[in-house]
Coordinates of C-alpha atoms in Angstrom, one line a residue:
M2 CA 0.0 0.0 0.0
K3 CA 1.3 3.4 -1.0
N4 CA -0.6 5.5 1.5
I5 CA -1.6 5.4 5.1
F6 CA -4.9 7.0 5.8
W7 CA -5.3 9.0 9.0
F8 CA -8.7 10.1 10.2
F9 CA -8.8 12.4 13.2
L10 CA -11.7 13.7 15.2
L11 CA -11.2 15.9 18.2
F12 CA -13.6 15.7 21.2
S13 CA -13.6 18.3 23.9
T14 CA -13.6 17.0 27.4
T15 CA -12.9 18.4 30.8
S16 CA -9.2 18.0 30.5
F17 CA -8.1 16.7 27.0
A18 CA -9.1 16.2 23.4
Q19 CA -9.3 12.7 21.9
S20 CA -8.2 11.7 18.4
Y21 CA -9.0 8.4 16.6
T22 CA -6.9 6.8 13.9
L23 CA -7.8 4.2 11.3
K24 CA -4.6 2.5 10.1
P25 CA -4.5 0.0 7.2
L26 CA -2.8 -3.3 7.9
T27 CA -3.4 -5.3 4.8
S28 CA -5.5 -5.5 1.6
G29 CA -5.7 -7.0 -1.8
K30 CA -6.9 -10.5 -0.9
N31 CA -9.9 -11.7 -3.0
T32 CA -12.3 -11.9 -0.2
S33 CA -15.1 -9.9 1.5
M34 CA -14.6 -10.4 5.2
R35 CA -17.5 -10.4 7.7
G36 CA -16.1 -12.9 10.2
L37 CA -13.8 -11.5 12.9
S38 CA -12.6 -12.9 16.2
I39 CA -9.8 -11.2 18.2
V40 CA -8.5 -13.4 20.9
S41 CA -5.8 -11.0 22.3
D42 CA -3.6 -8.1 21.4
S43 CA -1.6 -10.7 19.4
V44 CA -3.9 -13.3 18.1
A45 CA -6.7 -12.5 15.6
W46 CA -8.7 -14.5 13.1
V47 CA -10.8 -13.4 10.1
S48 CA -13.1 -15.2 7.6
G49 CA -14.8 -14.3 4.4
S50 CA -15.9 -15.2 0.9
N51 CA -14.1 -17.5 -1.4
G52 CA -13.4 -19.8 1.5
Q53 CA -10.8 -17.5 3.0
V54 CA -9.6 -17.7 6.6
G55 CA -6.8 -15.5 7.9
K56 CA -4.8 -15.6 11.1
S57 CA -2.4 -13.1 12.7
L58 CA -0.1 -13.7 15.6
D59 CA 1.4 -10.2 15.8
G60 CA -1.6 -8.0 16.3
G61 CA -2.5 -7.8 12.6
K62 CA 0.8 -6.7 11.2
T63 CA 1.2 -9.9 9.1
W64 CA -1.4 -12.5 8.1
E65 CA -1.4 -16.2 7.2
W66 CA -4.2 -17.2 4.8
T67 CA -5.8 -20.6 4.2
Q68 CA -8.7 -22.1 2.3
P69 CA -10.1 -25.2 3.8
K70 CA -9.8 -27.9 1.2
G71 CA -13.1 -28.7 -0.5
Y72 CA -14.8 -25.6 0.9
E73 CA -13.0 -23.0 -1.3
K74 CA -16.3 -21.6 -2.7
L75 CA -18.0 -21.0 0.7
D76 CA -18.7 -17.6 2.2
F77 CA -17.6 -17.9 5.9
R78 CA -19.7 -15.2 7.5
D79 CA -18.6 -15.8 11.1
I80 CA -15.7 -17.2 13.0
E81 CA -15.0 -17.9 16.7
A82 CA -11.4 -18.3 17.7
F83 CA -10.2 -19.5 21.1
D84 CA -6.4 -19.2 20.7
Q85 CA -3.8 -19.5 18.0
L86 CA -4.7 -23.1 17.3
K87 CA -8.4 -23.5 17.7
A88 CA -11.2 -21.8 15.7
I89 CA -14.6 -22.6 14.3
V90 CA -16.1 -21.1 11.1
V91 CA -19.6 -21.1 9.7
N92 CA -20.8 -20.3 6.2
A93 CA -23.9 -18.6 4.9
G94 CA -26.2 -20.3 2.4
S95 CA -27.0 -23.9 1.5
P96 CA -25.6 -26.3 2.1
A97 CA -24.6 -25.1 5.5
Y98 CA -21.3 -26.2 7.1
I99 CA -19.5 -25.7 10.4
L100 CA -15.8 -26.4 10.2
S101 CA -13.3 -26.7 13.1
T102 CA -9.5 -26.5 13.3
I103 CA -7.3 -27.4 16.3
D104 CA -3.9 -27.0 14.5
G105 CA -4.0 -23.3 13.6
G106 CA -5.8 -23.8 10.3
K107 CA -3.5 -26.4 8.8
S108 CA -6.4 -28.9 8.7
W109 CA -10.2 -28.5 9.1
R110 CA -12.8 -31.0 10.2
E111 CA -16.4 -30.8 9.1
V112 CA -18.5 -31.0 12.2
Y113 CA -21.9 -30.1 10.8
K114 CA -23.6 -30.2 7.4
N115 CA -27.2 -29.3 6.4
T116 CA -28.4 -29.7 2.8
D117 CA -31.9 -28.3 3.3
S118 CA -32.4 -25.7 0.5
A119 CA -33.8 -23.2 3.0
I120 CA -30.9 -23.4 5.5
F121 CA -29.0 -20.1 6.1
L122 CA -26.9 -19.7 9.2
D123 CA -26.4 -16.1 10.4
G124 CA -24.1 -15.9 13.4
M125 CA -22.4 -17.7 16.2
G126 CA -21.6 -17.0 19.9
F127 CA -19.9 -18.9 22.7
W128 CA -20.5 -18.8 26.4
D129 CA -17.2 -20.5 27.1
E130 CA -14.8 -22.8 25.3
Q131 CA -17.2 -25.7 25.5
Q132 CA -20.7 -24.2 25.1
G133 CA -21.8 -22.3 22.0
I134 CA -24.9 -21.4 19.9
I135 CA -25.5 -20.7 16.2
F136 CA -28.7 -19.2 14.8
G137 CA -30.1 -19.1 11.3
D138 CA -33.0 -18.0 9.2
P139 CA -36.4 -19.7 9.8
I140 CA -37.5 -22.9 8.2
N141 CA -41.2 -23.4 8.3
N142 CA -41.4 -20.2 10.5
K143 CA -39.0 -21.7 13.1
M144 CA -35.7 -20.0 13.8
Q145 CA -32.8 -22.5 13.4
L146 CA -30.9 -22.9 16.6
L147 CA -27.8 -25.1 17.0
K148 CA -26.0 -25.7 20.2
T149 CA -22.7 -27.4 21.2
T150 CA -21.5 -28.5 24.6
D151 CA -18.2 -30.1 23.5
G152 CA -16.3 -27.1 22.0
G153 CA -17.9 -27.4 18.6
L154 CA -17.2 -31.0 17.9
T155 CA -20.9 -31.8 17.7
W156 CA -24.0 -29.7 17.2
Q157 CA -27.6 -30.3 18.3
N158 CA -30.7 -28.7 16.9
I159 CA -32.5 -26.9 19.7
S160 CA -35.0 -25.0 17.5
G161 CA -37.8 -26.5 19.5
N162 CA -36.8 -24.6 22.6
L163 CA -38.0 -21.4 20.9
K164 CA -41.8 -21.7 20.9
K165 CA -42.6 -18.5 19.1
E166 CA -42.8 -18.7 15.3
L167 CA -41.2 -15.9 13.2
K168 CA -43.5 -13.8 11.0
V169 CA -43.4 -14.1 7.3
G170 CA -40.4 -12.0 6.0
E171 CA -38.7 -12.0 9.4
A172 CA -35.1 -13.4 9.4
G173 CA -31.6 -12.7 10.5
F174 CA -28.7 -10.8 9.0
A175 CA -25.3 -12.4 8.5
A176 CA -23.6 -9.0 8.2
S177 CA -20.8 -9.3 10.8
G178 CA -21.7 -12.2 13.0
T179 CA -22.9 -9.8 15.6
T180 CA -26.7 -10.1 15.5
I181 CA -26.1 -12.7 18.2
R182 CA -24.3 -11.9 21.5
T183 CA -23.5 -14.1 24.5
T184 CA -22.2 -13.6 28.0
T185 CA -20.3 -16.1 30.2
D186 CA -23.3 -16.6 32.5
G187 CA -25.6 -18.2 29.9
K188 CA -27.3 -15.2 28.5
V189 CA -27.8 -14.8 24.7
W190 CA -29.5 -12.2 22.6
I191 CA -30.5 -12.6 18.9
A192 CA -31.8 -9.8 16.7
S193 CA -34.1 -10.4 13.7
G194 CA -35.1 -8.0 11.0
G195 CA -36.9 -7.7 7.7
S196 CA -40.7 -7.5 7.9
T197 CA -40.5 -7.0 11.7
S198 CA -37.7 -6.7 14.2
K199 CA -37.5 -8.7 17.4
I200 CA -35.0 -9.5 20.2
Y201 CA -34.9 -13.1 21.2
Y202 CA -33.4 -13.5 24.7
S203 CA -32.4 -16.5 26.8
S204 CA -30.9 -16.4 30.3
N205 CA -30.2 -20.1 30.5
Y206 CA -28.1 -21.3 27.6
G207 CA -30.9 -21.3 25.1
H208 CA -33.3 -23.5 27.1
K209 CA -36.1 -21.0 27.4
W210 CA -36.7 -17.7 25.5
K211 CA -38.4 -14.4 25.8
V212 CA -39.2 -12.1 22.8
Y213 CA -39.1 -8.3 22.8
D214 CA -39.9 -5.7 20.2
C215 CA -37.0 -3.8 18.7
P216 CA -38.2 -0.4 17.4
I217 CA -35.4 0.1 14.8
I218 CA -36.2 0.7 11.1
Q219 CA -38.1 -2.3 9.7
G220 CA -40.7 -3.4 7.3
E221 CA -38.6 -4.3 4.2
S222 CA -36.3 -7.2 3.6
S223 CA -33.3 -4.9 3.6
T224 CA -34.1 -3.2 6.9
G225 CA -33.6 -4.0 10.6
P226 CA -30.8 -4.4 13.1
F227 CA -27.6 -5.7 11.6
S228 CA -25.6 -5.7 14.8
I229 CA -26.2 -5.7 18.6
A230 CA -23.8 -5.2 21.5
F231 CA -24.2 -5.5 25.3
Y232 CA -21.9 -3.9 27.8
D233 CA -23.5 -5.9 30.6
A234 CA -26.8 -7.6 31.2
K235 CA -28.8 -4.4 31.0
K236 CA -27.0 -1.9 28.7
G237 CA -27.1 -2.5 25.0
I238 CA -27.1 -1.0 21.5
A239 CA -28.6 -2.1 18.2
V240 CA -27.6 -0.6 14.9
G241 CA -28.6 -1.2 11.3
G242 CA -30.7 0.6 8.8
N243 CA -31.3 -0.2 5.1
Y244 CA -28.3 -1.7 3.4
L245 CA -29.7 -0.7 0.0
K246 CA -29.6 2.9 1.1
D247 CA -26.5 2.9 3.2
K248 CA -26.1 6.7 3.5
E249 CA -29.5 7.2 5.0
S250 CA -29.9 7.6 8.7
I251 CA -33.5 6.9 9.5
N252 CA -34.0 5.2 12.9
N253 CA -30.7 3.3 12.4
A254 CA -29.8 2.9 16.1
V255 CA -31.6 2.2 19.4
L256 CA -30.5 1.8 23.0
T257 CA -31.6 -0.3 25.9
T258 CA -31.0 -0.1 29.7
N259 CA -33.0 -3.2 30.6
G260 CA -31.5 -6.0 28.6
G261 CA -33.6 -5.5 25.5
K262 CA -37.0 -5.3 27.0
T263 CA -37.5 -1.7 25.8
W264 CA -35.5 0.6 23.6
S265 CA -35.0 4.3 23.1
K266 CA -33.6 6.4 20.3
P267 CA -30.2 8.2 20.7
Q268 CA -30.1 12.0 20.7
K269 CA -27.9 11.9 17.6
S270 CA -27.8 8.7 15.6
V271 CA -25.2 7.0 13.5
S272 CA -24.7 8.6 10.1
G273 CA -25.8 5.7 7.9
Y274 CA -26.3 2.0 7.6
R275 CA -24.2 0.2 10.1
S276 CA -23.4 -3.6 10.2
A277 CA -21.3 -3.7 13.4
V278 CA -21.3 -2.1 16.8
E279 CA -18.9 -2.6 19.8
Y280 CA -18.5 -1.3 23.3
I281 CA -14.9 -0.4 24.2
T282 CA -15.9 1.0 27.6
D283 CA -19.3 1.7 29.0
Q284 CA -19.1 5.1 27.4
L285 CA -16.8 4.6 24.4
C286 CA -18.5 2.8 21.4
F287 CA -17.9 2.4 17.7
A288 CA -20.2 1.5 14.9
T289 CA -19.2 0.8 11.3
G290 CA -20.7 -0.1 7.9
S291 CA -20.4 0.3 4.2
S292 CA -20.8 4.1 4.4
G293 CA -18.5 4.8 7.3
T294 CA -17.6 4.6 10.9
D295 CA -19.0 6.5 13.9
V296 CA -17.9 7.0 17.5
S297 CA -19.9 7.7 20.7
T298 CA -18.3 8.9 23.9
D299 CA -21.5 8.8 26.0
G300 CA -22.6 5.2 25.7
G301 CA -24.4 5.5 22.4
K302 CA -26.5 8.6 23.1
N303 CA -24.6 10.8 20.5
W304 CA -22.6 9.6 17.5
T305 CA -20.1 11.4 15.3
N306 CA -18.7 10.2 12.0
I307 CA -14.9 9.6 11.9
S308 CA -14.5 7.9 8.5
S309 CA -16.3 7.3 5.2
L310 CA -14.4 4.1 4.4
N311 CA -16.4 0.9 3.7
F312 CA -16.2 -1.8 6.4
N313 CA -18.3 -4.9 7.4
A314 CA -17.1 -5.8 10.8
L315 CA -15.5 -4.3 13.9
Q316 CA -14.3 -5.9 17.1
K317 CA -12.2 -5.5 20.2
A318 CA -9.9 -8.2 21.6
K319 CA -11.5 -10.5 24.2
K320 CA -8.5 -10.0 26.3
G321 CA -6.7 -6.8 25.4
N322 CA -7.2 -3.6 23.6
L323 CA -6.6 -4.4 19.9
I324 CA -9.5 -3.2 17.7
L325 CA -9.7 -4.3 14.1
L326 CA -12.1 -3.6 11.2
T327 CA -12.6 -5.7 8.1
G328 CA -14.1 -5.1 4.8
N329 CA -14.0 -5.9 1.1
R330 CA -11.0 -6.9 -1.0
G331 CA -9.3 -8.3 2.0
S332 CA -8.9 -4.9 3.8
I333 CA -8.1 -5.0 7.5
Y334 CA -7.6 -1.8 9.5
Q335 CA -6.6 -1.1 13.1
L336 CA -8.4 1.5 15.2
T337 CA -6.4 3.4 17.8
W338 CA -6.6 6.6 19.8

């Protein structure tokens, strides 16, 4: 790359001004990346179209790429990594596959396959290294739910646990793997969109569910929440919009202070369609999408645009401070301040 792009935004506070920097790390790979899992300040994994999976062991400075043999045409929309050796990827579309590696991506094992023409898996979350959950678009009005209790080696269909049927035209978005969120104590939130938008919530590892309305933009197949984030059991953000009109900002973000039961609008919303949102602290948040990236320094109440670059996913390290953004043509950026 010939140029390094710097994007600064100054915020006045009581004692200092804050600047934010988007720094390109790599690009040029023939893949659109929506899967992102940052283990630490050193270890990060990404996944995308054309069967591409990338791994970095130096905080994103260099990347090792692989295409699981026999799965080169898949679009891996989500990835969950546990360390530099173990990761799980899931693709969008039919047939649906879940692949697992325990040797850093040198070899991959097919741990799930579904050839139903209607299957479409949207996102994945893990409560711990053994227990995880994947959700997908409805089949016969039933949201597809898969659960593992052995670290992803086997997956069981638990769709029957969710009694409520989805409405016609209601489905999930596999935009960044973040329309599903989990916490270590068994909680999980899943956001749906399209004809209507709902939040599906379980507090006990997917055994029983509650359903809440999500008053973000909805009503069309291209509208709804494309990402959710929860700072704790109560405080959360949902962002999205209409991906066909990605520069429009019409009811594109909502906030909750009671775990998704009710939602309110921010004072100043994100500046367009957003496919990923992330808490850095309880006050500092970032949201990104195809028309740019925004920052909030008051917990999501007010957002300011800091870049117009196109991204799909954004995430902070599970253990550490590394923040990466991924997009089309293999682009990976680091966000610092």
